Each structure stands twice: as C-alpha cells, then as structure tokens.
Amino acid sequence: MTKDILVIGLCGRSGSGKGYVCERFSAFGIPSVDTDKVYREILEKEGSQCLAELVAEFGKDILSEGKLDRRALSAIVFAPGNENKLERLNAITHKYILSETNERIESYKKNGCRAVLVDAPVLFESGFDSICDFTLCVTAPDSVCVERICARDSRTKEEALSRLANQKSADELRRLCSFEIVNDGEADVLAQVLEVINKLGAGGKDEE
C-alpha cells in the first residue's frame, strides 16, 4: 500500500531555473509536474476547450496555423497597462491546468512516490498552493533571470524585464514559501535540494 503523497509547490521568477532544480530533485526519486508543460499539452489536444476560450477572449490573432502563438498572446497580456488581460488569461487556463495536475499527482501516488513537485510559476496567484503541503521558491538575481530568459526564449532584454515586472519579487516569494533554493549559478543547488529532502523525509518510493 502507498502512503499519502507529499505535494511540494515549486515557484520562482521566470529565468530562476526551476526546471534545473526539478531535475536535481528527480535524482532522489522525486518527480515533478511541470504546469507550463501541462498547459501546452492541454492546448494541443484536438478540440481543446481551453484554446477555444482563449480565442473567444483574445481573438484569432493569437493563432498561427490553428495553434496558439504564445508570443502573440504574451505581447497582449504582458504589455504595460494590460494587467486585467493577464488576469483573464489566468482565470481561463488555471482551472484546466489544476484538474490535469491533480490527475498526475494521483498517478504518482499510485506508483508509490512519497513526494512530488508541482512546478507552477504562478503558484500563489493561481491558487495551486492550496493543494501543497509545503512550498519552495527558486531564486536568482534579476540580472541572471533576464540573461536566461533572453537566451532560452529569444526575447529582448526589454521583453524579459516586462515579463519579470508582472511577477512576484524574490522577496515576496521568500516570505510566502517554506523553503528557498538559490540558483544564481554559483550556489551549490544539489546540496540545498538534499537539505530540503532530508528535512521533509521525502526521498524515494514506498514499496507495494
């Protein structure tokens, strides 16, 4: 029999390196649910109701060859003064993402995992923190985040800064979260991950 699974919410500003931290946790038998990946997969499903709602809200200009053009949508919701549009985007997408995330957590539980990370960039804004037992933020200086965003997403510095301006600051995340992992390119991330796992007793799987 499996025990209840420990759900750890993971968040951080864009470019902080959340995916890298998830990889380090996976080395200790703790998988992760990438909510951004879940979002993409939901949109790619044939007859996606989520995509239909987005088109109804933001118009057909967010489509390219029948699929969501994320750059076009980002240009709308992250434009200065468009905070209400970002709120509408989140209101539409979060319910679909949360439903799928819960299904994946249940699957990991059935497979004997003792813990799972929920990688959600807007963990608190989305309300996903309500399904978590603990929360963890990944932090890095804004200069590092900007550099990573530009390299990863082929964005300009101005676009990267605009994105960060719409997100909670590192200080806010520290106040909200149970744990912090510094991923500035110099700190020992693996040692920090191991410290969190030891404090929670969360590694490995239960035997059937």
PDB file of C-alpha atoms in Angstrom, residues 2-208:
ATOM      1  CA  THR A   2       1.186   3.538  -0.671  1.00  0.00           C
ATOM      2  CA  LYS A   3       1.084   6.345   1.842  1.00  0.00           C
ATOM      3  CA  ASP A   4      -0.339   9.756   1.114  1.00  0.00           C
ATOM      4  CA  ILE A   5       1.964  11.641  -1.220  1.00  0.00           C
ATOM      5  CA  LEU A   6       3.714  14.820  -0.086  1.00  0.00           C
ATOM      6  CA  VAL A   7       2.999  17.668  -2.502  1.00  0.00           C
ATOM      7  CA  ILE A   8       5.669  20.368  -2.708  1.00  0.00           C
ATOM      8  CA  GLY A   9       4.788  23.509  -4.622  1.00  0.00           C
ATOM      9  CA  LEU A  10       7.744  24.973  -6.503  1.00  0.00           C
ATOM     10  CA  CYS A  11       7.762  28.526  -7.836  1.00  0.00           C
ATOM     11  CA  GLY A  12      10.154  31.246  -8.906  1.00  0.00           C
ATOM     12  CA  ARG A  13      10.515  34.189 -11.216  1.00  0.00           C
ATOM     13  CA  SER A  14      10.981  33.494 -14.905  1.00  0.00           C
ATOM     14  CA  GLY A  15      14.599  32.569 -15.551  1.00  0.00           C
ATOM     15  CA  SER A  16      15.293  31.466 -11.986  1.00  0.00           C
ATOM     16  CA  GLY A  17      15.967  27.910 -13.163  1.00  0.00           C
ATOM     17  CA  LYS A  18      13.022  25.967 -11.779  1.00  0.00           C
ATOM     18  CA  GLY A  19      13.438  23.185 -14.344  1.00  0.00           C
ATOM     19  CA  TYR A  20      17.060  22.666 -13.329  1.00  0.00           C
ATOM     20  CA  VAL A  21      16.055  22.357  -9.679  1.00  0.00           C
ATOM     21  CA  CYS A  22      13.343  19.827 -10.602  1.00  0.00           C
ATOM     22  CA  GLU A  23      15.987  17.716 -12.326  1.00  0.00           C
ATOM     23  CA  ARG A  24      18.054  17.686  -9.152  1.00  0.00           C
ATOM     24  CA  PHE A  25      15.044  16.511  -7.131  1.00  0.00           C
ATOM     25  CA  SER A  26      14.346  13.745  -9.642  1.00  0.00           C
ATOM     26  CA  ALA A  27      17.774  12.266  -8.874  1.00  0.00           C
ATOM     27  CA  PHE A  28      16.393  11.493  -5.404  1.00  0.00           C
ATOM     28  CA  GLY A  29      13.213   9.858  -6.665  1.00  0.00           C
ATOM     29  CA  ILE A  30      11.003  12.945  -6.502  1.00  0.00           C
ATOM     30  CA  PRO A  31       9.247  13.600  -9.844  1.00  0.00           C
ATOM     31  CA  SER A  32       7.662  16.874 -10.867  1.00  0.00           C
ATOM     32  CA  VAL A  33       4.572  18.085 -12.670  1.00  0.00           C
ATOM     33  CA  ASP A  34       5.539  20.968 -14.947  1.00  0.00           C
ATOM     34  CA  THR A  35       2.355  23.024 -15.118  1.00  0.00           C
ATOM     35  CA  ASP A  36       3.637  25.011 -18.095  1.00  0.00           C
ATOM     36  CA  LYS A  37       4.120  21.734 -19.987  1.00  0.00           C
ATOM     37  CA  VAL A  38       0.670  20.606 -18.860  1.00  0.00           C
ATOM     38  CA  TYR A  39      -0.697  23.870 -20.268  1.00  0.00           C
ATOM     39  CA  ARG A  40       0.939  23.285 -23.654  1.00  0.00           C
ATOM     40  CA  GLU A  41      -0.352  19.726 -23.829  1.00  0.00           C
ATOM     41  CA  ILE A  42      -3.887  20.839 -22.987  1.00  0.00           C
ATOM     42  CA  LEU A  43      -3.787  23.396 -25.809  1.00  0.00           C
ATOM     43  CA  GLU A  44      -2.512  20.805 -28.295  1.00  0.00           C
ATOM     44  CA  LYS A  45      -5.372  18.381 -27.664  1.00  0.00           C
ATOM     45  CA  GLU A  46      -7.801  18.117 -30.537  1.00  0.00           C
ATOM     46  CA  GLY A  47     -10.872  20.239 -29.881  1.00  0.00           C
ATOM     47  CA  SER A  48      -9.212  21.916 -26.871  1.00  0.00           C
ATOM     48  CA  GLN A  49     -11.866  23.775 -24.908  1.00  0.00           C
ATOM     49  CA  CYS A  50      -9.139  25.804 -23.236  1.00  0.00           C
ATOM     50  CA  LEU A  51      -7.864  27.064 -26.596  1.00  0.00           C
ATOM     51  CA  ALA A  52     -11.404  27.866 -27.690  1.00  0.00           C
ATOM     52  CA  GLU A  53     -11.912  30.017 -24.595  1.00  0.00           C
ATOM     53  CA  LEU A  54      -8.638  31.859 -25.212  1.00  0.00           C
ATOM     54  CA  VAL A  55      -9.594  32.662 -28.807  1.00  0.00           C
ATOM     55  CA  ALA A  56     -13.006  33.876 -27.681  1.00  0.00           C
ATOM     56  CA  GLU A  57     -11.330  36.187 -25.157  1.00  0.00           C
ATOM     57  CA  PHE A  58      -8.288  37.465 -27.083  1.00  0.00           C
ATOM     58  CA  GLY A  59      -9.227  36.988 -30.741  1.00  0.00           C
ATOM     59  CA  LYS A  60      -7.967  34.881 -33.639  1.00  0.00           C
ATOM     60  CA  ASP A  61      -4.730  36.868 -33.891  1.00  0.00           C
ATOM     61  CA  ILE A  62      -3.310  34.654 -31.129  1.00  0.00           C
ATOM     62  CA  LEU A  63      -3.474  31.697 -33.521  1.00  0.00           C
ATOM     63  CA  SER A  64      -0.878  30.596 -36.057  1.00  0.00           C
ATOM     64  CA  GLU A  65      -1.870  27.738 -38.374  1.00  0.00           C
ATOM     65  CA  GLY A  66      -4.616  26.791 -35.948  1.00  0.00           C
ATOM     66  CA  LYS A  67      -2.339  26.622 -32.907  1.00  0.00           C
ATOM     67  CA  LEU A  68      -1.686  29.087 -30.112  1.00  0.00           C
ATOM     68  CA  ASP A  69       1.022  31.619 -30.913  1.00  0.00           C
ATOM     69  CA  ARG A  70       2.393  32.122 -27.420  1.00  0.00           C
ATOM     70  CA  ARG A  71       4.495  35.093 -28.469  1.00  0.00           C
ATOM     71  CA  ALA A  72       1.406  36.873 -29.816  1.00  0.00           C
ATOM     72  CA  LEU A  73      -0.546  36.113 -26.648  1.00  0.00           C
ATOM     73  CA  SER A  74       2.347  37.242 -24.435  1.00  0.00           C
ATOM     74  CA  ALA A  75       2.573  40.516 -26.337  1.00  0.00           C
ATOM     75  CA  ILE A  76      -1.021  41.187 -25.337  1.00  0.00           C
ATOM     76  CA  VAL A  77      -1.076  40.105 -21.699  1.00  0.00           C
ATOM     77  CA  PHE A  78       2.374  41.387 -20.689  1.00  0.00           C
ATOM     78  CA  ALA A  79       2.018  44.800 -22.351  1.00  0.00           C
ATOM     79  CA  PRO A  80       2.179  47.707 -19.867  1.00  0.00           C
ATOM     80  CA  GLY A  81      -1.268  48.530 -18.532  1.00  0.00           C
ATOM     81  CA  ASN A  82      -2.768  45.177 -19.532  1.00  0.00           C
ATOM     82  CA  GLU A  83      -2.807  43.599 -16.076  1.00  0.00           C
ATOM     83  CA  ASN A  84      -6.525  42.857 -16.459  1.00  0.00           C
ATOM     84  CA  LYS A  85      -5.800  40.789 -19.580  1.00  0.00           C
ATOM     85  CA  LEU A  86      -3.251  38.717 -17.682  1.00  0.00           C
ATOM     86  CA  GLU A  87      -5.881  38.113 -15.023  1.00  0.00           C
ATOM     87  CA  ARG A  88      -8.316  36.926 -17.686  1.00  0.00           C
ATOM     88  CA  LEU A  89      -5.701  34.598 -19.168  1.00  0.00           C
ATOM     89  CA  ASN A  90      -5.086  33.042 -15.767  1.00  0.00           C
ATOM     90  CA  ALA A  91      -8.796  32.739 -14.998  1.00  0.00           C
ATOM     91  CA  ILE A  92      -9.312  30.760 -18.203  1.00  0.00           C
ATOM     92  CA  THR A  93      -6.281  28.474 -18.083  1.00  0.00           C
ATOM     93  CA  HIS A  94      -5.784  27.669 -14.415  1.00  0.00           C
ATOM     94  CA  LYS A  95      -8.873  25.507 -13.990  1.00  0.00           C
ATOM     95  CA  TYR A  96      -7.784  23.231 -16.820  1.00  0.00           C
ATOM     96  CA  ILE A  97      -4.204  23.016 -15.582  1.00  0.00           C
ATOM     97  CA  LEU A  98      -5.211  22.279 -11.986  1.00  0.00           C
ATOM     98  CA  SER A  99      -7.519  19.444 -12.999  1.00  0.00           C
ATOM     99  CA  GLU A 100      -4.797  17.755 -15.070  1.00  0.00           C
ATOM    100  CA  THR A 101      -2.174  18.371 -12.375  1.00  0.00           C
ATOM    101  CA  ASN A 102      -4.297  16.638  -9.752  1.00  0.00           C
ATOM    102  CA  GLU A 103      -4.666  13.632 -12.045  1.00  0.00           C
ATOM    103  CA  ARG A 104      -0.899  13.378 -12.448  1.00  0.00           C
ATOM    104  CA  ILE A 105      -0.287  13.690  -8.714  1.00  0.00           C
ATOM    105  CA  GLU A 106      -2.708  10.826  -8.142  1.00  0.00           C
ATOM    106  CA  SER A 107      -0.854   8.748 -10.737  1.00  0.00           C
ATOM    107  CA  TYR A 108       2.477   9.311  -8.970  1.00  0.00           C
ATOM    108  CA  LYS A 109       0.842   8.391  -5.680  1.00  0.00           C
ATOM    109  CA  LYS A 110      -0.411   5.107  -7.125  1.00  0.00           C
ATOM    110  CA  ASN A 111       3.118   4.403  -8.389  1.00  0.00           C
ATOM    111  CA  GLY A 112       4.454   4.642  -4.838  1.00  0.00           C
ATOM    112  CA  CYS A 113       6.112   8.071  -4.897  1.00  0.00           C
ATOM    113  CA  ARG A 114       6.413   9.630  -1.468  1.00  0.00           C
ATOM    114  CA  ALA A 115       6.594  13.164  -2.805  1.00  0.00           C
ATOM    115  CA  VAL A 116       6.021  15.161  -5.970  1.00  0.00           C
ATOM    116  CA  LEU A 117       6.895  18.696  -7.002  1.00  0.00           C
ATOM    117  CA  VAL A 118       4.284  20.920  -8.613  1.00  0.00           C
ATOM    118  CA  ASP A 119       6.315  23.323 -10.736  1.00  0.00           C
ATOM    119  CA  ALA A 120       3.966  26.314 -11.026  1.00  0.00           C
ATOM    120  CA  PRO A 121       5.479  29.721 -11.892  1.00  0.00           C
ATOM    121  CA  VAL A 122       2.368  31.467 -10.506  1.00  0.00           C
ATOM    122  CA  LEU A 123       1.860  29.070  -7.619  1.00  0.00           C
ATOM    123  CA  PHE A 124       0.111  31.547  -5.314  1.00  0.00           C
ATOM    124  CA  GLU A 125      -1.658  33.650  -7.931  1.00  0.00           C
ATOM    125  CA  SER A 126      -3.238  30.504  -9.383  1.00  0.00           C
ATOM    126  CA  GLY A 127      -4.272  29.123  -6.008  1.00  0.00           C
ATOM    127  CA  PHE A 128      -2.277  25.945  -6.677  1.00  0.00           C
ATOM    128  CA  ASP A 129      -0.591  26.419  -3.293  1.00  0.00           C
ATOM    129  CA  SER A 130      -3.866  25.177  -1.756  1.00  0.00           C
ATOM    130  CA  ILE A 131      -3.059  21.606  -2.872  1.00  0.00           C
ATOM    131  CA  CYS A 132       0.509  21.745  -1.497  1.00  0.00           C
ATOM    132  CA  ASP A 133       1.846  20.601   1.868  1.00  0.00           C
ATOM    133  CA  PHE A 134       4.954  22.773   1.559  1.00  0.00           C
ATOM    134  CA  THR A 135       6.143  25.454  -0.835  1.00  0.00           C
ATOM    135  CA  LEU A 136       9.594  26.122  -2.250  1.00  0.00           C
ATOM    136  CA  CYS A 137      10.893  29.104  -4.211  1.00  0.00           C
ATOM    137  CA  VAL A 138      13.861  29.122  -6.571  1.00  0.00           C
ATOM    138  CA  THR A 139      15.636  32.478  -6.638  1.00  0.00           C
ATOM    139  CA  ALA A 140      18.304  34.195  -8.716  1.00  0.00           C
ATOM    140  CA  PRO A 141      19.263  37.857  -9.205  1.00  0.00           C
ATOM    141  CA  ASP A 142      17.134  39.684 -11.762  1.00  0.00           C
ATOM    142  CA  SER A 143      20.187  40.211 -13.974  1.00  0.00           C
ATOM    143  CA  VAL A 144      20.683  36.452 -14.154  1.00  0.00           C
ATOM    144  CA  CYS A 145      16.983  35.853 -14.820  1.00  0.00           C
ATOM    145  CA  VAL A 146      16.988  38.366 -17.686  1.00  0.00           C
ATOM    146  CA  GLU A 147      20.035  36.737 -19.257  1.00  0.00           C
ATOM    147  CA  ARG A 148      18.438  33.284 -19.042  1.00  0.00           C
ATOM    148  CA  ILE A 149      15.093  34.453 -20.462  1.00  0.00           C
ATOM    149  CA  CYS A 150      16.783  36.107 -23.436  1.00  0.00           C
ATOM    150  CA  ALA A 151      18.882  33.010 -24.180  1.00  0.00           C
ATOM    151  CA  ARG A 152      16.074  30.496 -23.651  1.00  0.00           C
ATOM    152  CA  ASP A 153      13.153  32.281 -25.300  1.00  0.00           C
ATOM    153  CA  SER A 154      14.947  34.509 -27.821  1.00  0.00           C
ATOM    154  CA  ARG A 155      13.477  37.582 -26.120  1.00  0.00           C
ATOM    155  CA  THR A 156      14.895  41.070 -25.964  1.00  0.00           C
ATOM    156  CA  LYS A 157      16.076  42.499 -22.661  1.00  0.00           C
ATOM    157  CA  GLU A 158      13.049  44.806 -22.632  1.00  0.00           C
ATOM    158  CA  GLU A 159      10.667  41.863 -23.142  1.00  0.00           C
ATOM    159  CA  ALA A 160      12.357  39.928 -20.353  1.00  0.00           C
ATOM    160  CA  LEU A 161      12.116  42.874 -17.962  1.00  0.00           C
ATOM    161  CA  SER A 162       8.450  43.366 -18.856  1.00  0.00           C
ATOM    162  CA  ARG A 163       7.736  39.752 -18.014  1.00  0.00           C
ATOM    163  CA  LEU A 164       9.515  39.978 -14.661  1.00  0.00           C
ATOM    164  CA  ALA A 165       7.663  43.191 -13.831  1.00  0.00           C
ATOM    165  CA  ASN A 166       4.399  41.209 -13.864  1.00  0.00           C
ATOM    166  CA  GLN A 167       5.669  38.605 -11.393  1.00  0.00           C
ATOM    167  CA  LYS A 168       6.128  38.489  -7.645  1.00  0.00           C
ATOM    168  CA  SER A 169       9.551  39.635  -6.468  1.00  0.00           C
ATOM    169  CA  ALA A 170      12.056  37.215  -4.965  1.00  0.00           C
ATOM    170  CA  ASP A 171      11.489  38.850  -1.567  1.00  0.00           C
ATOM    171  CA  GLU A 172       7.741  38.224  -1.803  1.00  0.00           C
ATOM    172  CA  LEU A 173       8.310  34.581  -2.693  1.00  0.00           C
ATOM    173  CA  ARG A 174      10.706  34.112   0.222  1.00  0.00           C
ATOM    174  CA  ARG A 175       8.074  35.416   2.624  1.00  0.00           C
ATOM    175  CA  LEU A 176       5.412  33.105   1.213  1.00  0.00           C
ATOM    176  CA  CYS A 177       7.418  29.884   0.896  1.00  0.00           C
ATOM    177  CA  SER A 178       8.507  27.220   3.352  1.00  0.00           C
ATOM    178  CA  PHE A 179      11.925  26.817   1.697  1.00  0.00           C
ATOM    179  CA  GLU A 180      14.241  28.657  -0.706  1.00  0.00           C
ATOM    180  CA  ILE A 181      16.839  27.329  -3.134  1.00  0.00           C
ATOM    181  CA  VAL A 182      19.303  29.845  -4.542  1.00  0.00           C
ATOM    182  CA  ASN A 183      20.155  29.120  -8.177  1.00  0.00           C
ATOM    183  CA  ASP A 184      22.406  32.015  -9.127  1.00  0.00           C
ATOM    184  CA  GLY A 185      24.981  29.934 -10.994  1.00  0.00           C
ATOM    185  CA  GLU A 186      27.351  29.862  -8.035  1.00  0.00           C
ATOM    186  CA  ALA A 187      25.469  28.321  -5.088  1.00  0.00           C
ATOM    187  CA  ASP A 188      25.507  24.515  -4.627  1.00  0.00           C
ATOM    188  CA  VAL A 189      21.976  23.631  -5.756  1.00  0.00           C
ATOM    189  CA  LEU A 190      22.333  19.896  -5.154  1.00  0.00           C
ATOM    190  CA  ALA A 191      23.315  20.430  -1.521  1.00  0.00           C
ATOM    191  CA  GLN A 192      20.314  22.713  -0.991  1.00  0.00           C
ATOM    192  CA  VAL A 193      17.968  20.173  -2.588  1.00  0.00           C
ATOM    193  CA  LEU A 194      19.307  17.402  -0.374  1.00  0.00           C
ATOM    194  CA  GLU A 195      18.833  19.593   2.709  1.00  0.00           C
ATOM    195  CA  VAL A 196      15.154  20.150   1.849  1.00  0.00           C
ATOM    196  CA  ILE A 197      14.605  16.432   1.195  1.00  0.00           C
ATOM    197  CA  ASN A 198      16.209  15.479   4.493  1.00  0.00           C
ATOM    198  CA  LYS A 199      14.085  17.982   6.409  1.00  0.00           C
ATOM    199  CA  LEU A 200      10.919  16.584   4.824  1.00  0.00           C
ATOM    200  CA  GLY A 201      11.963  12.913   4.757  1.00  0.00           C
ATOM    201  CA  ALA A 202      10.623  12.895   1.218  1.00  0.00           C
ATOM    202  CA  GLY A 203      13.008  10.840  -0.914  1.00  0.00           C
ATOM    203  CA  GLY A 204      12.428   7.558  -2.735  1.00  0.00           C
ATOM    204  CA  LYS A 205       9.341   5.414  -3.205  1.00  0.00           C
ATOM    205  CA  ASP A 206       7.192   3.278  -0.965  1.00  0.00           C
ATOM    206  CA  GLU A 207       7.196  -0.428  -1.705  1.00  0.00           C
ATOM    207  CA  GLU A 208       3.987  -2.062  -2.818  1.00  0.00           C
TER     208      GLU A 208
END
